[in-house]
Short mmCIF file of C-alpha atoms and ligand atoms in Angstrom, two decimals:
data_model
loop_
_atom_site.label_atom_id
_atom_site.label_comp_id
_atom_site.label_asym_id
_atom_site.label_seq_id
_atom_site.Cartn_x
_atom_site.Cartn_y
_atom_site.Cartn_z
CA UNK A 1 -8.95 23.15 3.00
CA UNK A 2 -8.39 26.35 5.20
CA UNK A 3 -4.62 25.95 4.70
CA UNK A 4 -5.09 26.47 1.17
CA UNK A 5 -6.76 29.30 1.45
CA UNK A 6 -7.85 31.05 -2.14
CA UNK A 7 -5.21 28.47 -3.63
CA UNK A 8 -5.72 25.21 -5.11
CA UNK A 9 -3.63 21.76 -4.19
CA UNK A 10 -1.66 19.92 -7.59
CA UNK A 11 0.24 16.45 -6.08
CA UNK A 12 1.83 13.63 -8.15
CA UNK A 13 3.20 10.97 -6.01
CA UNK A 14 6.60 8.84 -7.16
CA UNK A 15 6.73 5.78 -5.10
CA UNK A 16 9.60 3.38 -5.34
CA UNK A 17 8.73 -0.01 -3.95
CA UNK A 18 11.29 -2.78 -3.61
CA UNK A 19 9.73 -6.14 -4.89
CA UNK A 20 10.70 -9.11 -3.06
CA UNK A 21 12.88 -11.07 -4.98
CA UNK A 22 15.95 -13.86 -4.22
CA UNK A 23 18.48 -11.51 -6.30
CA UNK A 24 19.43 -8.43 -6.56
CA UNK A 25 18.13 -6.82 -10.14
CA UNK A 26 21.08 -7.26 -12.18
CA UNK A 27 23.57 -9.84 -10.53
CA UNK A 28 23.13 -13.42 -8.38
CA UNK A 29 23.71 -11.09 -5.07
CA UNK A 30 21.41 -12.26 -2.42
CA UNK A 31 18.70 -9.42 -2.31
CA UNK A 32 17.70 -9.62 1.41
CA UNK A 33 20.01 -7.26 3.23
CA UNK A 34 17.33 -6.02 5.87
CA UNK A 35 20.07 -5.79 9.05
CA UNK A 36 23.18 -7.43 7.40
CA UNK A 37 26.80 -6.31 7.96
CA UNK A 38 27.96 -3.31 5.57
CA UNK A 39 29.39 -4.77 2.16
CA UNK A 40 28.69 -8.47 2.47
CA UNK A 41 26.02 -8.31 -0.43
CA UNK A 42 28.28 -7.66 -3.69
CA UNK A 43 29.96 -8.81 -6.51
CA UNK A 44 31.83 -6.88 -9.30
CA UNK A 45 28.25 -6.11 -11.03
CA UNK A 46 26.81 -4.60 -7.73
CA UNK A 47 30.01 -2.36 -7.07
CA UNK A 48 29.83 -0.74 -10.89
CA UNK A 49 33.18 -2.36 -10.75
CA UNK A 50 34.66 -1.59 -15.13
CA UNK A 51 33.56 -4.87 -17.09
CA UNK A 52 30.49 -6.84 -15.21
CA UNK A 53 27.74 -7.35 -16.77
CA UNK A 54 24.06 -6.88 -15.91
CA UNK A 55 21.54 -9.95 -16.69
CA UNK A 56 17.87 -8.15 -15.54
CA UNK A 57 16.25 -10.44 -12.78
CA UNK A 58 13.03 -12.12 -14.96
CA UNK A 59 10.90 -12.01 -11.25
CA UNK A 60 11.61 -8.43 -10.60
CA UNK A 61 10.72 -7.66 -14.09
CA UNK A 62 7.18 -9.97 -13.69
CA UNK A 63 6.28 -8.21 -10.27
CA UNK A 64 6.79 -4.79 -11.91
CA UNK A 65 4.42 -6.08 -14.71
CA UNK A 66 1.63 -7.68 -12.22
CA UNK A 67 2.04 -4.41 -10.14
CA UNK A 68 0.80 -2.40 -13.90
CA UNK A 69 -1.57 -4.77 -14.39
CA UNK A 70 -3.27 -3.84 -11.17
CA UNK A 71 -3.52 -0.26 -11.83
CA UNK A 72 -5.26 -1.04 -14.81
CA UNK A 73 -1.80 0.01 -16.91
CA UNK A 74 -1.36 -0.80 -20.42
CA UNK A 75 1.88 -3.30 -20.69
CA UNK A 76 4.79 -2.48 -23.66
CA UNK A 77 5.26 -5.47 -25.43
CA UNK A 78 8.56 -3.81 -26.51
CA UNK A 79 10.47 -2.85 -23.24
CA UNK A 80 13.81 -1.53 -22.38
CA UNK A 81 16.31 -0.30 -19.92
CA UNK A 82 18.48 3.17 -20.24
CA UNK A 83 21.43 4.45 -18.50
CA UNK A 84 20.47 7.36 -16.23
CA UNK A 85 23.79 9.64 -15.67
CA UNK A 86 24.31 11.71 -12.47
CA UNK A 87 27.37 12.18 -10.35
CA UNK A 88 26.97 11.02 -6.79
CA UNK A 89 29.43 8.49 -4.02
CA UNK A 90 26.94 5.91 -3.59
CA UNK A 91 26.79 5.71 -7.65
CA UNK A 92 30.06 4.45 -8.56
CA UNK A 93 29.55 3.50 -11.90
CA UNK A 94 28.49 7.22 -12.66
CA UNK A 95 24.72 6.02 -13.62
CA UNK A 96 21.97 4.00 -12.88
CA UNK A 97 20.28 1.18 -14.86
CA UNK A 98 16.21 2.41 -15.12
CA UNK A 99 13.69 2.67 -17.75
CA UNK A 100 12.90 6.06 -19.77
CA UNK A 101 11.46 6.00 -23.17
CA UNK A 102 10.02 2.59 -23.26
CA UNK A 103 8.90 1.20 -19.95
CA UNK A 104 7.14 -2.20 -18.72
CA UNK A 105 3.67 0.07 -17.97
CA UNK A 106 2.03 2.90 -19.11
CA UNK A 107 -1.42 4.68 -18.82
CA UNK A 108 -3.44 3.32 -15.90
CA UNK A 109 -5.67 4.78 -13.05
CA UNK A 110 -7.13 3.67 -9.52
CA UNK A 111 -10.42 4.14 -7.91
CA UNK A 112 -9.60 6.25 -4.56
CA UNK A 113 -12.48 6.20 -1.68
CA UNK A 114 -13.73 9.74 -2.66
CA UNK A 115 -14.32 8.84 -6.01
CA UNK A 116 -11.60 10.21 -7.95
CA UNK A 117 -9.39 8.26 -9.79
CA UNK A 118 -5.21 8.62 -9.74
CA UNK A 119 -4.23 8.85 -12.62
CA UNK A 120 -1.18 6.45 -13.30
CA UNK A 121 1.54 8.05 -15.51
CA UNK A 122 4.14 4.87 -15.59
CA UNK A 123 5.28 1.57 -13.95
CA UNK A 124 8.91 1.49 -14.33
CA UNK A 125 12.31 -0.62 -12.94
CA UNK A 126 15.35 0.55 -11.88
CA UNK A 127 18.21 -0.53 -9.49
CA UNK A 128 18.41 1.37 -6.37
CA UNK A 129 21.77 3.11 -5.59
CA UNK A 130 24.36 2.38 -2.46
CA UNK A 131 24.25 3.92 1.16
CA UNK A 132 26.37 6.28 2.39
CA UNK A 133 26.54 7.24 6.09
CA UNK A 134 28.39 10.17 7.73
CA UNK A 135 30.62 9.28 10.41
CA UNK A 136 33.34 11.30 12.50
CA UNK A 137 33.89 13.67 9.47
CA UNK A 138 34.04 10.85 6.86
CA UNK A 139 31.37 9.52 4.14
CA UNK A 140 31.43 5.48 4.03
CA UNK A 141 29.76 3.58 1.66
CA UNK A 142 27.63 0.52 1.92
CA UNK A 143 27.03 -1.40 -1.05
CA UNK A 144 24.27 -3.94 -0.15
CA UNK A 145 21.78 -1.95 -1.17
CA UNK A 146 23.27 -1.62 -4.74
CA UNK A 147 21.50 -2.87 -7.32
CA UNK A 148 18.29 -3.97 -5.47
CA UNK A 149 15.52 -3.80 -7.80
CA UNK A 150 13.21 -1.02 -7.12
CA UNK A 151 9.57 -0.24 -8.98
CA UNK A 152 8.74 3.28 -9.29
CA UNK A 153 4.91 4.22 -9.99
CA UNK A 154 4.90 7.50 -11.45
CA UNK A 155 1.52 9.50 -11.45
CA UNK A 156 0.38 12.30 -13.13
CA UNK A 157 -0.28 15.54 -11.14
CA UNK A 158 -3.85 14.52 -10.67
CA UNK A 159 -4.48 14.83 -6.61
CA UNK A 160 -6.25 17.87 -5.53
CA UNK A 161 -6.38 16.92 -1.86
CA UNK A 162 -4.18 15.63 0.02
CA UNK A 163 -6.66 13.00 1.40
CA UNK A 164 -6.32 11.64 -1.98
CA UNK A 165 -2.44 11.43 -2.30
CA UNK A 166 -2.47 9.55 0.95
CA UNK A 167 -5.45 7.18 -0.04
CA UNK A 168 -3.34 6.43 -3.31
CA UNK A 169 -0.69 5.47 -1.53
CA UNK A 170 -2.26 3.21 1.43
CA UNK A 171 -4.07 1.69 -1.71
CA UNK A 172 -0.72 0.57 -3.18
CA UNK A 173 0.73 -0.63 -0.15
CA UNK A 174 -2.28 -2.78 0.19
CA UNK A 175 -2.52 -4.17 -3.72
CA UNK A 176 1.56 -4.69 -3.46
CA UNK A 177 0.61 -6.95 -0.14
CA UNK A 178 -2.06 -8.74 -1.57
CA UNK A 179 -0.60 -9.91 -4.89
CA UNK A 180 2.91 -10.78 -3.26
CA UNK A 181 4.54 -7.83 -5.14
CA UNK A 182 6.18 -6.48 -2.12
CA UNK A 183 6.06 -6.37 2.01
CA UNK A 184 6.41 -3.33 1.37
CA UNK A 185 7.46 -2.17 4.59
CA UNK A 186 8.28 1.53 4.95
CA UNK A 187 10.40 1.56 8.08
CA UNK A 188 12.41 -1.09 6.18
CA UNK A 189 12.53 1.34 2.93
CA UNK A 190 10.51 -1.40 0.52
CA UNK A 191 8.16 1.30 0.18
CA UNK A 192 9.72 5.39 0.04
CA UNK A 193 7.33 8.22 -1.11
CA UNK A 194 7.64 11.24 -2.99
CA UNK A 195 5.47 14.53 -3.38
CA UNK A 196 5.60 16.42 -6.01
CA UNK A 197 3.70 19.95 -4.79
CA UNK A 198 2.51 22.75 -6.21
CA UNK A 199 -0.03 25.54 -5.58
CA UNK A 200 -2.05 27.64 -8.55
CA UNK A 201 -5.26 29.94 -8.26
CA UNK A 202 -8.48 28.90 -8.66
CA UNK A 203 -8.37 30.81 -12.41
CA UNK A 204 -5.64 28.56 -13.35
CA UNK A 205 -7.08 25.67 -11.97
CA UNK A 206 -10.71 25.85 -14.58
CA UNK A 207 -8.18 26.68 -17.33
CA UNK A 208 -6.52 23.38 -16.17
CA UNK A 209 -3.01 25.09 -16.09
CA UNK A 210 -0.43 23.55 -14.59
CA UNK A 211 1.91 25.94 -11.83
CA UNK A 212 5.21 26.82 -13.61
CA UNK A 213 7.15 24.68 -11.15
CA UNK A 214 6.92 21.46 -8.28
CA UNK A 215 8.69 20.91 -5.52
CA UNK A 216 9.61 17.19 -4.50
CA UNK A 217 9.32 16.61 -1.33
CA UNK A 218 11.57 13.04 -0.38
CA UNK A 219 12.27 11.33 2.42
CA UNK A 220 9.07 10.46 3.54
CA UNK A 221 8.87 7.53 5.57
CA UNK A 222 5.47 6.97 6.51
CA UNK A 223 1.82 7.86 5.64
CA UNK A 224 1.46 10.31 8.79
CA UNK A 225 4.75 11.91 7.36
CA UNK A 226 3.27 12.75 4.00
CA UNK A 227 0.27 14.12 4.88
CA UNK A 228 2.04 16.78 7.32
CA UNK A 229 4.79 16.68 4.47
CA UNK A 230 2.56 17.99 1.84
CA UNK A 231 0.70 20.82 4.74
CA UNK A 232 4.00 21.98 5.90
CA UNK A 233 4.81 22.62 2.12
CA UNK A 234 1.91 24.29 1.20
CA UNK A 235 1.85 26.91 4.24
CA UNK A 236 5.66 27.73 2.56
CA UNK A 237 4.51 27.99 -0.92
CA UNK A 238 1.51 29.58 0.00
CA UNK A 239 3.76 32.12 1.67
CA UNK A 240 5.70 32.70 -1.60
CA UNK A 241 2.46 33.65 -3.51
CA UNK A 242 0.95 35.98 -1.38
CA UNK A 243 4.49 37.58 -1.10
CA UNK A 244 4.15 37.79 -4.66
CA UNK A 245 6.80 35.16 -5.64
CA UNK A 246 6.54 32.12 -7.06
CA UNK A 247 8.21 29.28 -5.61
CA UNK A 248 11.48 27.62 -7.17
CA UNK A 249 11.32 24.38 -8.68
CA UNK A 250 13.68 22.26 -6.52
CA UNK A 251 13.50 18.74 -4.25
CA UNK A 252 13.50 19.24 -0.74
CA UNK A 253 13.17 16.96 2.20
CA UNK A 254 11.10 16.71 4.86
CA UNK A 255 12.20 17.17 8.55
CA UNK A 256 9.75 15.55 10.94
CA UNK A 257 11.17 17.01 13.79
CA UNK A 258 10.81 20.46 12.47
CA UNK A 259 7.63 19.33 10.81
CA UNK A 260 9.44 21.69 8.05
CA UNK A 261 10.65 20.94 4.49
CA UNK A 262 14.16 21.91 3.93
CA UNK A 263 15.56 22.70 0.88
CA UNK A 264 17.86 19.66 -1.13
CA UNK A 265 20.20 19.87 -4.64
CA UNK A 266 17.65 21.98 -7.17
CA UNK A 267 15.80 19.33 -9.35
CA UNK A 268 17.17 17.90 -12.65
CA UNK A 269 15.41 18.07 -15.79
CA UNK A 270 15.59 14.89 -17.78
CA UNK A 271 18.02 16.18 -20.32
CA UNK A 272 20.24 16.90 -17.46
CA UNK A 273 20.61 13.14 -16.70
CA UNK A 274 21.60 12.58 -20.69
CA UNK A 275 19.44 9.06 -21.07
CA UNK A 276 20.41 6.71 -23.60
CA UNK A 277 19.98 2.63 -23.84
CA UNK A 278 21.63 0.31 -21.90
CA UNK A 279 23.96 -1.45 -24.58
CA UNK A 280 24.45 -4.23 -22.13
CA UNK A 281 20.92 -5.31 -22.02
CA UNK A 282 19.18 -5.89 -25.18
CA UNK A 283 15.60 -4.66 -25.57
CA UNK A 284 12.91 -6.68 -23.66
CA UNK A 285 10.15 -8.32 -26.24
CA UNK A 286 6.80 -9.83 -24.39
CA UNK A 287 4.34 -11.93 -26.54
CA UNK A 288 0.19 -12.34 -25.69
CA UNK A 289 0.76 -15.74 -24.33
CA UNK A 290 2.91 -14.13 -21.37
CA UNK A 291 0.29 -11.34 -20.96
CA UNK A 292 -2.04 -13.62 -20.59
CA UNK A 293 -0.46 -15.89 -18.09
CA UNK A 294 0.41 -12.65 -16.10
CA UNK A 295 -3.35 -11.64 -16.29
CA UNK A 296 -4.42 -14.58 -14.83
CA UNK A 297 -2.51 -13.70 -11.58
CA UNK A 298 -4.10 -10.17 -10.94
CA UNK A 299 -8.19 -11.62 -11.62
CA UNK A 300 -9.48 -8.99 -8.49
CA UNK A 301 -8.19 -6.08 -6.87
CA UNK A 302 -8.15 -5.91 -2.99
CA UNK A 303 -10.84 -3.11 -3.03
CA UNK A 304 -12.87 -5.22 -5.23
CA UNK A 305 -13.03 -7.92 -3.05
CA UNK A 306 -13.51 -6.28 -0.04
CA UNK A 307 -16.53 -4.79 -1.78
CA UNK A 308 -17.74 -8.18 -3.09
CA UNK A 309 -17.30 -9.70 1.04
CA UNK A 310 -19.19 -6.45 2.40
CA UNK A 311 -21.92 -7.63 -0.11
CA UNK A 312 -22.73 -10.72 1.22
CA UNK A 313 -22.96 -9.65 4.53
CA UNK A 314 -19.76 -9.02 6.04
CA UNK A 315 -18.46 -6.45 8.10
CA UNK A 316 -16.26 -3.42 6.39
CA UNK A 317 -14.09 -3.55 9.70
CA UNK A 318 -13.90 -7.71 8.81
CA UNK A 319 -13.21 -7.28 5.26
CA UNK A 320 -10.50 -5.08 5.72
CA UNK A 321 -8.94 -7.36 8.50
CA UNK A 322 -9.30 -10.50 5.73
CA UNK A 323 -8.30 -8.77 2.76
CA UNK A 324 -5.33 -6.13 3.92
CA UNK A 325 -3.84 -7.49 6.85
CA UNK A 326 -4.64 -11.44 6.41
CA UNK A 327 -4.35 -11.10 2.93
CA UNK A 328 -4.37 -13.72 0.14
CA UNK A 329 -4.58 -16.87 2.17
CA UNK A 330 -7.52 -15.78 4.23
CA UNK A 331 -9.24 -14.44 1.14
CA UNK A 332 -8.77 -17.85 -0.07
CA UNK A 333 -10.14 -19.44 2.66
CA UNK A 334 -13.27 -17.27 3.04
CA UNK A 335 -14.39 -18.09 -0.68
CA UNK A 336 -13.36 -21.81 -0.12
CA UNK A 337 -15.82 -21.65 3.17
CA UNK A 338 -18.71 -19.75 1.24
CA UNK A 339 -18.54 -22.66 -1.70
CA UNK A 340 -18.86 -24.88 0.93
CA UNK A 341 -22.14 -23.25 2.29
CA UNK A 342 -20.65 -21.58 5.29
CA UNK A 343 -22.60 -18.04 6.11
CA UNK A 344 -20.08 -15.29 4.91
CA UNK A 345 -20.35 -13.77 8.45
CA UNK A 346 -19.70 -16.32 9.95
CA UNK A 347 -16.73 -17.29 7.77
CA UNK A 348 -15.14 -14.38 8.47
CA UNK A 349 -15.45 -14.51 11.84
CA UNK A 350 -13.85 -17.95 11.81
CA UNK A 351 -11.05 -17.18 9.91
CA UNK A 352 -10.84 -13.51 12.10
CA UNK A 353 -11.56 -14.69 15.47
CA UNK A 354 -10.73 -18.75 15.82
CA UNK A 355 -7.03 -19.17 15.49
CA UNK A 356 -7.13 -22.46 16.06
CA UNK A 357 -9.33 -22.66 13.61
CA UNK A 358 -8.13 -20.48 10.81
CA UNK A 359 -4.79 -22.18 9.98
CA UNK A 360 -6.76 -25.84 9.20
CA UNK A 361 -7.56 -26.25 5.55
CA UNK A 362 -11.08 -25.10 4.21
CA UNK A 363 -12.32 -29.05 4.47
CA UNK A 364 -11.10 -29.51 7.90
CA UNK A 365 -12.77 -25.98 8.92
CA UNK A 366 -16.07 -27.14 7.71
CA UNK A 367 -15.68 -30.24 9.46
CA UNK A 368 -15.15 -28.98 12.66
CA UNK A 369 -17.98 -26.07 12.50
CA UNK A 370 -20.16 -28.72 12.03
CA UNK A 371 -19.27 -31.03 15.05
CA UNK A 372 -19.41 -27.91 16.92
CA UNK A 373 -23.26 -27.37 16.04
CA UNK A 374 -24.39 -24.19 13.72
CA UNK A 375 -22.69 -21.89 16.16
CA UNK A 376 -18.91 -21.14 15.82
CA UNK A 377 -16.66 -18.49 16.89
CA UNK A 378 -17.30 -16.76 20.36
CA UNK A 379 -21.06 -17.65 20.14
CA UNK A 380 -19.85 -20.31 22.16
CA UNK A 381 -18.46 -18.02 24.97
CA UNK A 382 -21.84 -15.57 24.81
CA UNK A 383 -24.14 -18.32 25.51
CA UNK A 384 -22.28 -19.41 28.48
CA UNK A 385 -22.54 -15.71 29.73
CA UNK A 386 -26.38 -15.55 28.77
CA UNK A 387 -27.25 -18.74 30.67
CA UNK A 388 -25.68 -17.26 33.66
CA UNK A 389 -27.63 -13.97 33.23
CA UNK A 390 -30.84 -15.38 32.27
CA UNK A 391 -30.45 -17.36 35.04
CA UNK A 392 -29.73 -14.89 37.43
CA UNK A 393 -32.22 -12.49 36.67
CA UNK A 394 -35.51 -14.48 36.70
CA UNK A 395 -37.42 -10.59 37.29
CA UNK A 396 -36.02 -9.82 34.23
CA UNK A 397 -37.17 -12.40 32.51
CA UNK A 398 -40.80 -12.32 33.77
CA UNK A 399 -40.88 -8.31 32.67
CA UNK A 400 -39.73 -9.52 29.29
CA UNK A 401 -42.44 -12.31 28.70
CA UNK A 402 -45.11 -9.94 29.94
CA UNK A 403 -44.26 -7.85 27.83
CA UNK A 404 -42.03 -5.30 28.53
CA UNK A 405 -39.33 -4.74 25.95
CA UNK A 406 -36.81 -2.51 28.74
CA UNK A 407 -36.05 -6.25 29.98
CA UNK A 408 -34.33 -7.32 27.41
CA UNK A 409 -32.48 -3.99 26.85
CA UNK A 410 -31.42 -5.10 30.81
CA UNK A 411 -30.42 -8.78 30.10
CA UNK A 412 -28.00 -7.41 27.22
CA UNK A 413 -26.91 -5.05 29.33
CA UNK A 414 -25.75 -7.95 31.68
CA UNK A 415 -23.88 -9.85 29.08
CA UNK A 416 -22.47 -6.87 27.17
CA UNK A 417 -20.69 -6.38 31.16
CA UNK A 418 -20.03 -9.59 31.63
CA UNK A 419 -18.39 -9.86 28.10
CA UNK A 420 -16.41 -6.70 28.60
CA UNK A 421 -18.22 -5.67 25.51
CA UNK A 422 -16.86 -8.36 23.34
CA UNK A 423 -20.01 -9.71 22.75
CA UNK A 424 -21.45 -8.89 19.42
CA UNK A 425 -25.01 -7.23 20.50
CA UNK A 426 -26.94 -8.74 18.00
CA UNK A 427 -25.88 -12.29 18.63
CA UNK A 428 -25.74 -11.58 22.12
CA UNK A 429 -29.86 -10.30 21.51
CA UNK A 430 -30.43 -13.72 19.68
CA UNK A 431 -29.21 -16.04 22.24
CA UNK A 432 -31.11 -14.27 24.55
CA UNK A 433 -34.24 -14.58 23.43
CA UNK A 434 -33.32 -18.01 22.06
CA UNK A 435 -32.93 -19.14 25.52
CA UNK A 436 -35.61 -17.04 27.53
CA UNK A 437 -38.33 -18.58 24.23
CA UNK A 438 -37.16 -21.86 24.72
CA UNK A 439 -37.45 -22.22 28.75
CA UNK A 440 -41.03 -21.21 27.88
CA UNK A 441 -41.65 -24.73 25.93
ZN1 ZN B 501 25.95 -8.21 -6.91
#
């Protein structure tokens, strides 16, 4: 990377994604608050009001788990929450419920495209904090957003591009999708990244030393963000070495506009936020019998099946469409087809293309692409257009039975036109000589 120049890239990402659940993490608050009014989401737990109690939300606690699962994490058996202190308005209680020593997943790694793996450090859940706005020279505080449960996947500092980082991250977004985790959302703030960045020489880097500090990066709200995030922050860094500095180790945020990081508060160390148990909660204790229950919910990642689609034939553009944007339902369906004999091509392009088609159970599916012959989808349309052409170009189709292969290149030419382009050639190739080879009998 030329912005790099002789220096070499170190990222760990922190991403906090807010699982959808009825509840809020530790009270009976209603935990979908996406454009409510200000304050109309709490109770005396929520508010860190002397006295409530927290009871942890069992579903929160299960998506965190089948989120671990997925990134091939290790699960605790033996669990727990801790008090994390720190002095802030939209903290009232004066902490925040998370997870330090002991938390629901540990140890795990995912496949990225260019064959590196991100290394997974920790799954953990917290509660996330309240809002606070600025307005006419006062600070108001909106508690919806108290308490509601956030996962936070911790990885080591094991990107060295940040193609990778961002790959990491789209892959999360996609797993939390497909297994229901999350909508994940990040205009909505279900899904809120953070860069950890440093810079170290090439010497350091094949003695596998680690810079002397990071800077977080937060408040980075989309994929596009990060990746200029994490550039913007290197050309500063990189500016501090060659000064002869060395950078300061402190969380700064990212201004879009600016396309500039600007410094935040310096960055705690963990003894600064004095961790200790939750006394309110007692200790979380899983058996096998859960585990394996859980397991049986996370049998294939998203890239997996994707991979598994693209080897029976379909597209990569189709089995992304099926798998991250359709999702679980369509992925379903398309097996359910297969089974039933359907071509995998043509299965996706059913479930891609035919909306009136698609919603219909798998039975019903097959039923109808049989009434409607072998062809499905818009085969149906292209032969309509290739009848027309064939028919209006009876040169053409003399050139092509003596013989000259140019024709043909001509009649698809015609349809691809006619079809705006829609047309997929090589169907569009088959009909055509389908039709031209049977007008000849
Ligand atoms: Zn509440």
């Amino acid at each position: 990377m030329e912005l790099l120049g002789k220096y070499k890239l170190v990222v760990g990402m922190e991403v906090h994604v807010q699982p959808k659940t009825s509840q809020k993490m530790f009270c009976g608050c209603d935990a979908d608050i996406w454009g409510q009014e200000p304050n109309t989401r709490t109770c005396p737990t929520c508010l860190g009001l002397p006295g409530a109690l927290p009871v942890p939300n069992l579903e929160a606690v299960k998506k965190t788990q089948l989120l671990g699962l997925a990134l091939g994490c290790k699960l605790n058996e033996n669990s727990r929450f801790d008090r994390k202190h720190y002095f802030y308005p939209d903290l009232p209680k004066g902490y925040q419920i998370s997870q330090y020593k002991k938390p629901l997943c540990e140890n795990g790694k995912l496949l990225l495209e260019s064959g590196n793996y991100a290394d997974i450090e920790r799954v953990h859940l917290e509660e996330d904090v309240a809002k606070s706005f600025h307005q006419g020279g006062k600070t108001l505080i909106d508690f919806n957003k108290s308490g509601i449960p956030l996962i936070e996947v911790v990885t080591r500092p094991c990107f060295r591009s940040v193609e990778d980082a961002v790959d990491y991250c789209k892959k999360l977004q996609v797993i939390c999708r497909y297994l229901e985790i999350s909508e994940a959302d990040m205009e909505k703030g279900q899904m809120r990244l953070e860069a950890n960045i440093s810079i170290r020489t090439l010497e350091m880097e094949e003695k596998d030393e680690l810079p002397p500090y990071k800077v977080e990066v937060k408040n980075i709200n989309s994929f596009k963000f990060m990746e200029k995030a994490v550039k913007a922050e290197v050309v500063r860094q990189r500016e501090i070495w060659e000064s002869g500095g060395m950078p300061v180790q402190e969380n700064r945020g990212y201004d879009e506009f600016k396309n500039v990081t600007v410094p935040q508060r310096e960055k705690e160390e963990a003894s600064d936020y004095r961790y200790f148990p939750e006394p309110d909660i007692p200790p979380m204790v899983f058996d096998e019998e859960y585990f394996l229950n859980l397991k049986k919910a996370v049998a294939r990642l998203p890239q997996d099946l994707r991979k598994e689609m693209e080897e029976k034939g379909v597209a990569k553009e189709q089995s992304r469409i099926l798998v991250e944007v359709m999702a679980r339902e369509a992925v379903e369906k398309f097996n359910g087809l297969v089974a039933k004999g359907v071509e995998a091509r043509k299965a996706a392009s059913v479930l891609i293309n035919r909306k009136d088609l698609s919603l219909l159970g798998v039975e019903e599916i097959v039923t109808r692409i049989n009434e409607e012959g072998v062809r499905v989808s818009d085969i149906e349309e292209i032969s309509e257009v290739v009848e027309n052409v064939v028919g209006a170009n009876p040169q053409a189709v003399l050139d092509y039975k003596s013989g000259r292969g140019n024709a043909l290149q001509f009649l698809l030419g015609c349809v691809m036109r006619e079809t705006k382009g829609r047309s997929d050639p090589h169907v569009a190739l088959d009909l055509i000589k389908e039709l031209i080879n049977k007008n000849v009998k």
